[in-house]
PDB file of N, CA and C in Angstrom:
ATOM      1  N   UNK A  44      -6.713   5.014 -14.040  1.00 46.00           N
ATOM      2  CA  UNK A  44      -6.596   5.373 -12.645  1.00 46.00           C
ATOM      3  C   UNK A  44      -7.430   6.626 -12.422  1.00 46.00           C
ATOM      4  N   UNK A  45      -8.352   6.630 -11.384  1.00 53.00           N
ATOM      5  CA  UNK A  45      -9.130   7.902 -11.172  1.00 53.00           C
ATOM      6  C   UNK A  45      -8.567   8.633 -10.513  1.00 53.00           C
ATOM      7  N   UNK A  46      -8.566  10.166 -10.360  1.00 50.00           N
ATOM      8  CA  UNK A  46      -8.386  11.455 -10.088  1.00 50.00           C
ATOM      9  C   UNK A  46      -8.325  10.995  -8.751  1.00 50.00           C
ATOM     10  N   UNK A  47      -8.975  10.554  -8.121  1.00 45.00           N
ATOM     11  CA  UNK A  47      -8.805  11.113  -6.464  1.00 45.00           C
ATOM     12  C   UNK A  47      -7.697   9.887  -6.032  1.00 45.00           C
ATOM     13  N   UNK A  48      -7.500   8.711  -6.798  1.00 56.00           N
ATOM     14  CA  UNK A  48      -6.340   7.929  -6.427  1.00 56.00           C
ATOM     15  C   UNK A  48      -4.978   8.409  -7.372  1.00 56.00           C
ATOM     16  N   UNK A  49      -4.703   9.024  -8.116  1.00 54.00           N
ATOM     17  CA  UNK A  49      -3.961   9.964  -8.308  1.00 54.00           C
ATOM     18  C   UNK A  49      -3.549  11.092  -7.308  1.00 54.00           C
ATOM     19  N   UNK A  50      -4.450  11.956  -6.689  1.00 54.00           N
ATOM     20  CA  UNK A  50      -4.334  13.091  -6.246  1.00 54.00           C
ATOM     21  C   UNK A  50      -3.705  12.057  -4.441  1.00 54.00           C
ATOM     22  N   UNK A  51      -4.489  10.927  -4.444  1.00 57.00           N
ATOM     23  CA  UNK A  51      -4.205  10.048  -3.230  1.00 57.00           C
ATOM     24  C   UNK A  51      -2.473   9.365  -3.211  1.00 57.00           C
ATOM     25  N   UNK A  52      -2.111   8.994  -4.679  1.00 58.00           N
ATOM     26  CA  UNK A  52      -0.919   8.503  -4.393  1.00 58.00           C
ATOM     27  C   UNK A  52      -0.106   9.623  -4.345  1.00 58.00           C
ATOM     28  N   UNK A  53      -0.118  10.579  -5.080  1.00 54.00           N
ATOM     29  CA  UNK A  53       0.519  11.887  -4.910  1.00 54.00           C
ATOM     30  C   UNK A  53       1.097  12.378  -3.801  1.00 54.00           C
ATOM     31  N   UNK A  54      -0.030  12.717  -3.046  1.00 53.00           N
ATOM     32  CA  UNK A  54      -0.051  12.874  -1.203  1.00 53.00           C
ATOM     33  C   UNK A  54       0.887  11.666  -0.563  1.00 53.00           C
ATOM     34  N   UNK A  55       0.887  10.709  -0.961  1.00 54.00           N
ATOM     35  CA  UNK A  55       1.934   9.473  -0.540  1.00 54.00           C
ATOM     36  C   UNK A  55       3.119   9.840  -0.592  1.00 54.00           C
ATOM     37  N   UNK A  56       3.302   9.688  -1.825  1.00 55.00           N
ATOM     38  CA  UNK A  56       4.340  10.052  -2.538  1.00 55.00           C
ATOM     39  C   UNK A  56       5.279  11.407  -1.574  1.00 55.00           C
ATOM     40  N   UNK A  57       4.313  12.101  -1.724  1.00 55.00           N
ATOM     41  CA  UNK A  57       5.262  13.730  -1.243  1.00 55.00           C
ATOM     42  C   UNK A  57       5.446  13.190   0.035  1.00 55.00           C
ATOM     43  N   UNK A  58       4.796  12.537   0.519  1.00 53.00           N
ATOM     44  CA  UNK A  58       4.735  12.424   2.648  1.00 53.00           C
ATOM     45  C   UNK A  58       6.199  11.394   2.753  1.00 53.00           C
ATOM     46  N   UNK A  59       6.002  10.594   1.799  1.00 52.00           N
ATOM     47  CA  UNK A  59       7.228   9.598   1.949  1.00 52.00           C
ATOM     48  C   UNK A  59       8.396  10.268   1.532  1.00 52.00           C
ATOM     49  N   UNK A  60       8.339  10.977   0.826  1.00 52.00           N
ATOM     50  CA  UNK A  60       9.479  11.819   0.241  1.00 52.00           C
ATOM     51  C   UNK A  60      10.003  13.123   1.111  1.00 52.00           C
ATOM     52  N   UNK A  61       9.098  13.340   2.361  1.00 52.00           N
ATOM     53  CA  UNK A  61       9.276  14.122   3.371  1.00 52.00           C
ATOM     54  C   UNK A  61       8.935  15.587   2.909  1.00 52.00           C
ATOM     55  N   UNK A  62       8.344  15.881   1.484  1.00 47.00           N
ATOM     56  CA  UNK A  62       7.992  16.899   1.205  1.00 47.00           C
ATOM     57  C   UNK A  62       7.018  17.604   1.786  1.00 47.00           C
ATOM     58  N   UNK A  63       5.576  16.802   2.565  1.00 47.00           N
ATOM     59  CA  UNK A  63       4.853  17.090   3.246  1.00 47.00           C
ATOM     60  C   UNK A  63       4.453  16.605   4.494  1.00 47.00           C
ATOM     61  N   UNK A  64       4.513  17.201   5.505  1.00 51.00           N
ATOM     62  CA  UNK A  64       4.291  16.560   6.912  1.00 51.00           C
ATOM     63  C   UNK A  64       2.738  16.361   6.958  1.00 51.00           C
ATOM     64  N   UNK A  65       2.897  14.921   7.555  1.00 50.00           N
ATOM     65  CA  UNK A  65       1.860  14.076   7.751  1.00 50.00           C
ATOM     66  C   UNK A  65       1.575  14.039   9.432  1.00 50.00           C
ATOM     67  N   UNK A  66       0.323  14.535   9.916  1.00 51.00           N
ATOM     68  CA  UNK A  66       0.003  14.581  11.264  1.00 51.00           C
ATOM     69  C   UNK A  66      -0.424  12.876  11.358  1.00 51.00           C
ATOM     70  N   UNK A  67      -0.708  12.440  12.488  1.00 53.00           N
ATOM     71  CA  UNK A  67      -1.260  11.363  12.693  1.00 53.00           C
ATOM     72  C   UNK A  67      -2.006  11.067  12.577  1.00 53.00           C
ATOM     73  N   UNK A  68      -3.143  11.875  12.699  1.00 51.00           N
ATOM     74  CA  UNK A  68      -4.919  11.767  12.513  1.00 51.00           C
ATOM     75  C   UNK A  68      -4.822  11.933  10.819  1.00 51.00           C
ATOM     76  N   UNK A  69      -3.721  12.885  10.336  1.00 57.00           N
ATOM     77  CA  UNK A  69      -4.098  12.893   8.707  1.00 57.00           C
ATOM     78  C   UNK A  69      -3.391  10.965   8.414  1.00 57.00           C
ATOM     79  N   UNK A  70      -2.277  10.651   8.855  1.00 56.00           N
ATOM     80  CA  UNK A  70      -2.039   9.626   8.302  1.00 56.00           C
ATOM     81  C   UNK A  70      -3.112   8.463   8.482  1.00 56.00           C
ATOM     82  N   UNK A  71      -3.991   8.796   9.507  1.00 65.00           N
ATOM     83  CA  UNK A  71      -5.394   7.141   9.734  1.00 65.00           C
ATOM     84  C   UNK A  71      -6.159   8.000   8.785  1.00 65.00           C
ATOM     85  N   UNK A  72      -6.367   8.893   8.295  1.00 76.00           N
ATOM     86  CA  UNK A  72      -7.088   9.117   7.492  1.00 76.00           C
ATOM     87  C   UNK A  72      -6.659   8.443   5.977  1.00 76.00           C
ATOM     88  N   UNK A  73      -5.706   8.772   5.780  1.00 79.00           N
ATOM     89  CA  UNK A  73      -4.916   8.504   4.060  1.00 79.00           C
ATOM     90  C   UNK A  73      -5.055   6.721   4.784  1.00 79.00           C
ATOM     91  N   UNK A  74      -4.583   5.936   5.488  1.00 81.00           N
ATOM     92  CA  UNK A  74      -4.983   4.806   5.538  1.00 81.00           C
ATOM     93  C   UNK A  74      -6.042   4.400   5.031  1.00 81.00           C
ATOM     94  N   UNK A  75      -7.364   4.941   6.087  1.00 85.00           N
ATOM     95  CA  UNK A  75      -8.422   4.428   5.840  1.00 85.00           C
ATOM     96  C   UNK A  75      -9.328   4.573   4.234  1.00 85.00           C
ATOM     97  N   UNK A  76      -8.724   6.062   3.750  1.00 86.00           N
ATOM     98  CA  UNK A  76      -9.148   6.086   2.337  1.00 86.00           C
ATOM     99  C   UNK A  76      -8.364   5.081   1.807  1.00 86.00           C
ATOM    100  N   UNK A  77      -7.306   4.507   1.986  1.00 87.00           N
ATOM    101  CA  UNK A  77      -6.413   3.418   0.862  1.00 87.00           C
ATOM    102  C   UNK A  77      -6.843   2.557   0.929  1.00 87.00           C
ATOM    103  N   UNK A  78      -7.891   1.841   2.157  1.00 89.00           N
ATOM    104  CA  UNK A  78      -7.838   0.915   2.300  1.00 89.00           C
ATOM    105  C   UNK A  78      -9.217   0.741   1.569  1.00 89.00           C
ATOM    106  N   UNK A  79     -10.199   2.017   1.820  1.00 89.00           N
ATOM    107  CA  UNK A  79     -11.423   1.884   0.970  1.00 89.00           C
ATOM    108  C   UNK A  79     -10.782   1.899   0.013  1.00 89.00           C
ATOM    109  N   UNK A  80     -10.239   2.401  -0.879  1.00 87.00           N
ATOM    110  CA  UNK A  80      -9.828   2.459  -2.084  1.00 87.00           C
ATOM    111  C   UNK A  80      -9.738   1.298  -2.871  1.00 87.00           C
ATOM    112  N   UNK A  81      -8.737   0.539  -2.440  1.00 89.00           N
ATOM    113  CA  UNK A  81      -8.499  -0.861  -2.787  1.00 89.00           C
ATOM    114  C   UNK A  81      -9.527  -1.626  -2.519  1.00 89.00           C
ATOM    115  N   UNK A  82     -10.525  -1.979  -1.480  1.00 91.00           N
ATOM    116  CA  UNK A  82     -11.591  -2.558  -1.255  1.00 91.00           C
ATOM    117  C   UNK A  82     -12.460  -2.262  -2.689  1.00 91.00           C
ATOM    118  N   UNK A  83     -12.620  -0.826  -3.133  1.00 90.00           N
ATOM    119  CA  UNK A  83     -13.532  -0.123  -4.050  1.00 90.00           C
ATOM    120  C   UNK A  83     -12.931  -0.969  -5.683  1.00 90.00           C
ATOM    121  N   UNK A  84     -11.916  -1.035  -5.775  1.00 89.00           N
ATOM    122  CA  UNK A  84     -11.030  -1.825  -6.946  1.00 89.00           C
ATOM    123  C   UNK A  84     -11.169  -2.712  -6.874  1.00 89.00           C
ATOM    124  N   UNK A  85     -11.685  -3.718  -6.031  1.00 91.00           N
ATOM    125  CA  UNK A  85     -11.839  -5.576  -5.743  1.00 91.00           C
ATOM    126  C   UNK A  85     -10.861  -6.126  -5.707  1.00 91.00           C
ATOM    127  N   UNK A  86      -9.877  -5.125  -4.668  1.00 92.00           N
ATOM    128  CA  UNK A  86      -8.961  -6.453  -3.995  1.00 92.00           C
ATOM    129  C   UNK A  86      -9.632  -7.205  -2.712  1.00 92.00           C
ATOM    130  N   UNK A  87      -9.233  -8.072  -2.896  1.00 93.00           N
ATOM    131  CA  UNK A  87     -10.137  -8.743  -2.000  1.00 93.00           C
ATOM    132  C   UNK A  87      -9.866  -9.259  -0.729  1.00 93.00           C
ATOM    133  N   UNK A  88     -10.839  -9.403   0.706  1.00 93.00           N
ATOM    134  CA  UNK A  88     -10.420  -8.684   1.892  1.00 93.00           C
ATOM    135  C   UNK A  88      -9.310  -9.498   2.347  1.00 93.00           C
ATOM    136  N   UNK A  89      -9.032 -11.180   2.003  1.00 93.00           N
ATOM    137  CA  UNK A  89      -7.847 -12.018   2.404  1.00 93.00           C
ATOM    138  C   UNK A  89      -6.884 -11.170   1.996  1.00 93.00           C
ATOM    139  N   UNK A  90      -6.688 -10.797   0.675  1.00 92.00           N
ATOM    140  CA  UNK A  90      -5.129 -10.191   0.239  1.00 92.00           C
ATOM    141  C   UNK A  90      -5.228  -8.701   1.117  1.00 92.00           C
ATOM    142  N   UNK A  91      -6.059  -8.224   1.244  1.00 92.00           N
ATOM    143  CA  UNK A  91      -5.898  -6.841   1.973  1.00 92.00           C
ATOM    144  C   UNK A  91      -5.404  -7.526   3.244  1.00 92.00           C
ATOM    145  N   UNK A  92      -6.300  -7.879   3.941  1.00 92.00           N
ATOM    146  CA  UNK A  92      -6.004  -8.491   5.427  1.00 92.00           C
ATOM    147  C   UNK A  92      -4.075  -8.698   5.294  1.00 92.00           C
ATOM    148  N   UNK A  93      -4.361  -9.814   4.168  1.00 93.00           N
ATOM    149  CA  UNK A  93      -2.659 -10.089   4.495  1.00 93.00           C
ATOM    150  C   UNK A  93      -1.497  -8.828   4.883  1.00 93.00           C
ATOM    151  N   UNK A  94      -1.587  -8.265   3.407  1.00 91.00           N
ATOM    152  CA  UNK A  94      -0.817  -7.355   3.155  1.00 91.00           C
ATOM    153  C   UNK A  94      -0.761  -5.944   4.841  1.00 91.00           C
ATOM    154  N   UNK A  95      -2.374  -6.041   5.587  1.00 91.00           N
ATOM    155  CA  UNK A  95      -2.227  -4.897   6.202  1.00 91.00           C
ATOM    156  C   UNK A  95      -1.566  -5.792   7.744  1.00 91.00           C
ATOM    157  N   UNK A  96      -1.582  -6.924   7.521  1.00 92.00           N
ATOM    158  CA  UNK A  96      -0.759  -7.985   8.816  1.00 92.00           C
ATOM    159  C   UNK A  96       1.055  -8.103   8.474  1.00 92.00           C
ATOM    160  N   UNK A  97       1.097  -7.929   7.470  1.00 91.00           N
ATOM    161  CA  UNK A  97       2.192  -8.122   7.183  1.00 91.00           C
ATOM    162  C   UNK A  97       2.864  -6.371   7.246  1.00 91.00           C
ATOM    163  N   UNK A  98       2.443  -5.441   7.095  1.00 89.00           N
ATOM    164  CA  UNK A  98       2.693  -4.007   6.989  1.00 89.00           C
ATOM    165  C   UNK A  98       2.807  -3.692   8.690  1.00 89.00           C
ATOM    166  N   UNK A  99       2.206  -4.101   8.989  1.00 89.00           N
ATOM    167  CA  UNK A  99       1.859  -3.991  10.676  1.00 89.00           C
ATOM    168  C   UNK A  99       2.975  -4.474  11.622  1.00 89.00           C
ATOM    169  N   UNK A 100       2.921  -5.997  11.302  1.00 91.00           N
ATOM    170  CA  UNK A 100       4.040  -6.757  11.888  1.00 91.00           C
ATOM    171  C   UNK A 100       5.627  -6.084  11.546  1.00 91.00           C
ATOM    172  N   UNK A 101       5.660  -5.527  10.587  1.00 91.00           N
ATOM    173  CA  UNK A 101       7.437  -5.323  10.407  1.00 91.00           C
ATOM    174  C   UNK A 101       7.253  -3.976  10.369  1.00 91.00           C
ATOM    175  N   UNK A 102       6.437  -3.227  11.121  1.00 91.00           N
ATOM    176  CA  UNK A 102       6.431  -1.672  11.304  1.00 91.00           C
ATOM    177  C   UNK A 102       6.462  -0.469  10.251  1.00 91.00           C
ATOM    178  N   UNK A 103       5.836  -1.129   9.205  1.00 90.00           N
ATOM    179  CA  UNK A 103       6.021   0.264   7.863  1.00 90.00           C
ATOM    180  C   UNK A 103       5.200   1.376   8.464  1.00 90.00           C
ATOM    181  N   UNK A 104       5.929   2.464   7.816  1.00 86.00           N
ATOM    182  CA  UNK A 104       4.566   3.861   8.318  1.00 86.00           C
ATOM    183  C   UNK A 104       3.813   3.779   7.776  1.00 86.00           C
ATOM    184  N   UNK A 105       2.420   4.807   8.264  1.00 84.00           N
ATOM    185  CA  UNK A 105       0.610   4.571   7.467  1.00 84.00           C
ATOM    186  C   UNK A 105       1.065   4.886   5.744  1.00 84.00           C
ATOM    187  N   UNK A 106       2.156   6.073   5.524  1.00 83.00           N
ATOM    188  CA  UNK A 106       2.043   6.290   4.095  1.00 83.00           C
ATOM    189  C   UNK A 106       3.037   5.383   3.423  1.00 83.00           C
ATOM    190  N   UNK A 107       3.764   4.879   3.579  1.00 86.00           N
ATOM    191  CA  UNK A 107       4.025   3.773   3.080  1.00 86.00           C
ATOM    192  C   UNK A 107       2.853   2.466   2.700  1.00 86.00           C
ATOM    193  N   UNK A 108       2.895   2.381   3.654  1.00 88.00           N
ATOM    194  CA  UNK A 108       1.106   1.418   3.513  1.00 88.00           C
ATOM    195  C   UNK A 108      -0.030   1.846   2.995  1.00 88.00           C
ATOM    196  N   UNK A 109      -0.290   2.774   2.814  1.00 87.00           N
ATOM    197  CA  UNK A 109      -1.912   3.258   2.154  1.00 87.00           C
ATOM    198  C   UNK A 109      -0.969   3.497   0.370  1.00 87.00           C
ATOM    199  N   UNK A 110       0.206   3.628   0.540  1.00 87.00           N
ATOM    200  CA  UNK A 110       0.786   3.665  -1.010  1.00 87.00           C
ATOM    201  C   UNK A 110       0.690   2.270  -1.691  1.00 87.00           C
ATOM    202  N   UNK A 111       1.026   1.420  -0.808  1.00 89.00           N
ATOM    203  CA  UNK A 111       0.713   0.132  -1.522  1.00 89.00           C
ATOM    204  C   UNK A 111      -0.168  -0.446  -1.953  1.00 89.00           C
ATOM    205  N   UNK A 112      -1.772   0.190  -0.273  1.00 90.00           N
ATOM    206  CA  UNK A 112      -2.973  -0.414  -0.823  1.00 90.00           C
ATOM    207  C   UNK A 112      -3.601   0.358  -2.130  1.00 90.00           C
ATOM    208  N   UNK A 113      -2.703   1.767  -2.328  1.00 87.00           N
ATOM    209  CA  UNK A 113      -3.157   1.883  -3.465  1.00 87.00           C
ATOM    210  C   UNK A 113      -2.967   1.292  -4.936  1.00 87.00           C
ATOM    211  N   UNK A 114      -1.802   0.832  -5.003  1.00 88.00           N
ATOM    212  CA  UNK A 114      -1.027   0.328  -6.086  1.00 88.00           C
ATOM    213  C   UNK A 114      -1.619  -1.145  -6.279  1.00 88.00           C
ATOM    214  N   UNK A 115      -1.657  -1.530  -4.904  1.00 89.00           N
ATOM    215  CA  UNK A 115      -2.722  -2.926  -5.109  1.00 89.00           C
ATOM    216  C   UNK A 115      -3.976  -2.300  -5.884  1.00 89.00           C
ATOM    217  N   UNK A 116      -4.578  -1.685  -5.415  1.00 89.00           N
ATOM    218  CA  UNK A 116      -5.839  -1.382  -5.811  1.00 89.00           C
ATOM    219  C   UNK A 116      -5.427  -1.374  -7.542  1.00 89.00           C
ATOM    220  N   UNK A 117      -5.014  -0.317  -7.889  1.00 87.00           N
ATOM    221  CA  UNK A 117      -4.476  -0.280  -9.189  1.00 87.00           C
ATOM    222  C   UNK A 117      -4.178  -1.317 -10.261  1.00 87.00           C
ATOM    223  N   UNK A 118      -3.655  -2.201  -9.191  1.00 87.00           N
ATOM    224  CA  UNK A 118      -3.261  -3.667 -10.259  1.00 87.00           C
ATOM    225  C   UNK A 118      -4.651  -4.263 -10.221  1.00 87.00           C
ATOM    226  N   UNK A 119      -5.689  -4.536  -9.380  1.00 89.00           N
ATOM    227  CA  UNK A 119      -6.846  -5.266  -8.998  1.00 89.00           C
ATOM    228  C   UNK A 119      -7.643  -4.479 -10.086  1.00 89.00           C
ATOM    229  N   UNK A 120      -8.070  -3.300 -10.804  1.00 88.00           N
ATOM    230  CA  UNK A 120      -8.288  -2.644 -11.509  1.00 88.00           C
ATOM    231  C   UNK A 120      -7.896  -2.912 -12.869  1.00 88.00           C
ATOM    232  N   UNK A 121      -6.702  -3.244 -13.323  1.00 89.00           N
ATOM    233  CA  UNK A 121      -5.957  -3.070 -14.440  1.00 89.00           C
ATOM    234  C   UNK A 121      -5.841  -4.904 -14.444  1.00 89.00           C
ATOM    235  N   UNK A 122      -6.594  -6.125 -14.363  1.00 91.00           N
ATOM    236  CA  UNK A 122      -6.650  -7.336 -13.930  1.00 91.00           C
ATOM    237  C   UNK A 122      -5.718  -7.509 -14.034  1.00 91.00           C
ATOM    238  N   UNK A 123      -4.732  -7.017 -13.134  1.00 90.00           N
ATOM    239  CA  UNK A 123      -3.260  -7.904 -12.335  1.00 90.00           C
ATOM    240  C   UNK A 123      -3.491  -8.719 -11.043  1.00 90.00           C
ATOM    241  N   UNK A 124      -3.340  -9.945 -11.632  1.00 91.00           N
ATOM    242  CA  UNK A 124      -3.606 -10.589 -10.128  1.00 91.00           C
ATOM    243  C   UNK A 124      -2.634 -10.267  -8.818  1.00 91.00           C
ATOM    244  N   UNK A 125      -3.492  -9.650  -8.577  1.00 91.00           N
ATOM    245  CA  UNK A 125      -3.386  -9.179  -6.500  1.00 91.00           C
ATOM    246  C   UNK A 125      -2.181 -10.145  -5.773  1.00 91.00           C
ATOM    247  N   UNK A 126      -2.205 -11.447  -5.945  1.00 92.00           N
ATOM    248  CA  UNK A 126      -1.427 -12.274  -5.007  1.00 92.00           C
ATOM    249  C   UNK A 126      -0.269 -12.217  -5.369  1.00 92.00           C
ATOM    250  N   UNK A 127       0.469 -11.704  -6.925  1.00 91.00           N
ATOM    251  CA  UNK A 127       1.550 -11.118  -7.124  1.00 91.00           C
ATOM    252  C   UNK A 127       2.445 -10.238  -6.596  1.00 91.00           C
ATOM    253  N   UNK A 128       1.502  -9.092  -5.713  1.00 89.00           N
ATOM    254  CA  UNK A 128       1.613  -8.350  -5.183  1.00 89.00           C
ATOM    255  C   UNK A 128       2.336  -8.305  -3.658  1.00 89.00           C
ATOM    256  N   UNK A 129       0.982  -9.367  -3.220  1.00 92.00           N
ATOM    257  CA  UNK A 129       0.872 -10.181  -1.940  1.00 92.00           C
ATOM    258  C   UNK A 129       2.651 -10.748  -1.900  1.00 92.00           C
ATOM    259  N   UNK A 130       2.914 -11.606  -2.920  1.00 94.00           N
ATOM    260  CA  UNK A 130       3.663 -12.435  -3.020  1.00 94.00           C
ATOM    261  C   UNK A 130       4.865 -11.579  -2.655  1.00 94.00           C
ATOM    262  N   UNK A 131       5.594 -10.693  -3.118  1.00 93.00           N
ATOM    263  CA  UNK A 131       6.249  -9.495  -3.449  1.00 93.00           C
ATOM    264  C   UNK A 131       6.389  -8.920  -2.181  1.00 93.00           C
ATOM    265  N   UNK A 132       5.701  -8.275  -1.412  1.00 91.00           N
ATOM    266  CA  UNK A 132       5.448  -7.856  -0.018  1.00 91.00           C
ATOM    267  C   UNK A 132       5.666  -9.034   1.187  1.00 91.00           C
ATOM    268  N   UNK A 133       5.173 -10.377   1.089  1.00 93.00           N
ATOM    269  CA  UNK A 133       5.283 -11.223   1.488  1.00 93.00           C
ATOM    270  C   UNK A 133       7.247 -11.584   1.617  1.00 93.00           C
ATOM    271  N   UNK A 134       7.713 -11.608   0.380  1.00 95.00           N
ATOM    272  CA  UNK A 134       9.142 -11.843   0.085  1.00 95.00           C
ATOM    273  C   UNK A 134      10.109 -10.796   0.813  1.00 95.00           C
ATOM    274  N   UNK A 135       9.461  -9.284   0.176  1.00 94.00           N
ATOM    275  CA  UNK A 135      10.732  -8.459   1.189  1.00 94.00           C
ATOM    276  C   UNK A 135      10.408  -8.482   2.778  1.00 94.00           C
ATOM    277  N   UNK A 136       9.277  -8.787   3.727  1.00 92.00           N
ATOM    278  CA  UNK A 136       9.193  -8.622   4.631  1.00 92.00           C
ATOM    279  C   UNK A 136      10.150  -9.768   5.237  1.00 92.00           C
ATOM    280  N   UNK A 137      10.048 -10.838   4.702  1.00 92.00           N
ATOM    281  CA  UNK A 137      10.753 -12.273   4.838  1.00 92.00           C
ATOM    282  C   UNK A 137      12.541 -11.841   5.002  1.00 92.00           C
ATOM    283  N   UNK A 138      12.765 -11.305   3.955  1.00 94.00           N
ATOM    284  CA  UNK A 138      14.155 -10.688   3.612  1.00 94.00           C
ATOM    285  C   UNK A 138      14.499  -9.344   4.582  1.00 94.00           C
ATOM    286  N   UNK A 139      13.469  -8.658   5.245  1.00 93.00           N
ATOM    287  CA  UNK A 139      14.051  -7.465   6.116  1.00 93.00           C
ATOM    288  C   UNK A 139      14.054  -6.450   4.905  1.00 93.00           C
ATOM    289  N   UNK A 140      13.731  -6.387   3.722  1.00 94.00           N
ATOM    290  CA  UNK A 140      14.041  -5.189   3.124  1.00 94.00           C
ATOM    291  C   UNK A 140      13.170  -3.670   3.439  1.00 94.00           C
ATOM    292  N   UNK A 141      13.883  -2.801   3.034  1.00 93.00           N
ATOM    293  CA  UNK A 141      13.503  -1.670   3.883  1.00 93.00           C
ATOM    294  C   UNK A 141      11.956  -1.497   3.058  1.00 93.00           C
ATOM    295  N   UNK A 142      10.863  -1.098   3.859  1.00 89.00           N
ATOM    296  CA  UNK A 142       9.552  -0.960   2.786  1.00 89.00           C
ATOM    297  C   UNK A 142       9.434  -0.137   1.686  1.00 89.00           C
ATOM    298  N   UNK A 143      10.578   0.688   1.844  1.00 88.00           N
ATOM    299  CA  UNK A 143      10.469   2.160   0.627  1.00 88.00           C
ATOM    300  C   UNK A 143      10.859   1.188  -0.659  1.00 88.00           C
ATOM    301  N   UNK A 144      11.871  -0.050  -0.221  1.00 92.00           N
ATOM    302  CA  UNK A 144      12.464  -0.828  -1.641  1.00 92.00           C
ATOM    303  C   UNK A 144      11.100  -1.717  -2.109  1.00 92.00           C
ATOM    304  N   UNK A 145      10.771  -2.152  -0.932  1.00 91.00           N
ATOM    305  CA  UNK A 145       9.549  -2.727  -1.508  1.00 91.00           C
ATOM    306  C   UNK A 145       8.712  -1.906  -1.968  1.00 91.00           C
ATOM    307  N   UNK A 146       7.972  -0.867  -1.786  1.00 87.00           N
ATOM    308  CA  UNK A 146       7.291   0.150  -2.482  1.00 87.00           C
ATOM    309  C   UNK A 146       7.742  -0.248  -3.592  1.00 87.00           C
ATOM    310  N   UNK A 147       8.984   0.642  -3.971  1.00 88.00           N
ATOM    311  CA  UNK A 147       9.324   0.636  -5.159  1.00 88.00           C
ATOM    312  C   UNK A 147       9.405  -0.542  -6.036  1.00 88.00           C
ATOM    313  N   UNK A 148       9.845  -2.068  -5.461  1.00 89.00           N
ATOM    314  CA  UNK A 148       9.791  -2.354  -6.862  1.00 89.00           C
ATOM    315  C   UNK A 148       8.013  -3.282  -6.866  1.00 89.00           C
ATOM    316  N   UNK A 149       6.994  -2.665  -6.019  1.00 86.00           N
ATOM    317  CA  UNK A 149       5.521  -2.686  -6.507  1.00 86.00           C
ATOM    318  C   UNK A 149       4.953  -1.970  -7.604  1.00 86.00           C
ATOM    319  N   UNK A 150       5.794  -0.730  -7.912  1.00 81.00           N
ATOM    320  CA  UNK A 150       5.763   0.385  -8.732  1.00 81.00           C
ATOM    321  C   UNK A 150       5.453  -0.292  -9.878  1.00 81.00           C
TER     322      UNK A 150
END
């Protein structure tokens, strides 16, 4: 895992954890780096697309979501197939589970 997606999930991490306040313009920012991010790892744009339709539709916040596209990214990196992922996100949104549980068990 490289340094700046480290130093990137980090920043997630603390924002979701309420340790650091996240302005709005900073949260489209941490989006849009997650989303390059994962693009940069070769997940690929169907499973992104999905995952950012499915994040959208059941209202997760940006750092919740740029945490995942990172973790996707991560698995797409480490050849974990992506649609596992998909699959997983796909299931708790289906179920109503809260996204922090889904976060977690993407972990």
């Amino acid at each position: 895992m490289t340094t700046v997606r480290l130093s990137l999930l980090a920043l997630l991490l603390g924002a979701l954890a309420g340790l650091l306040p996240v302005s709005e313009s900073r949260a489209d920012g941490l989006m849009a780096e997650a989303v390059e991010t994962a693009r940069s790892a070769g997940v690929d744009e169907s499973s992104l697309n999905r995952i950012l339709s499915l994040v959208r539709t059941h209202g997760f916040a940006d750092e919740t979501t740029a945490a995942m596209l990172v973790l996707l990214g991560t698995a797409a990196e480490e050849a974990i197939p992506v649609s596992r992922f998909v699959e997983k996100v796909e299931e708790g949104t289906i179920k109503k589970v809260p996204s922090e549980r889904i976060l977690a068990a993407l972990s």
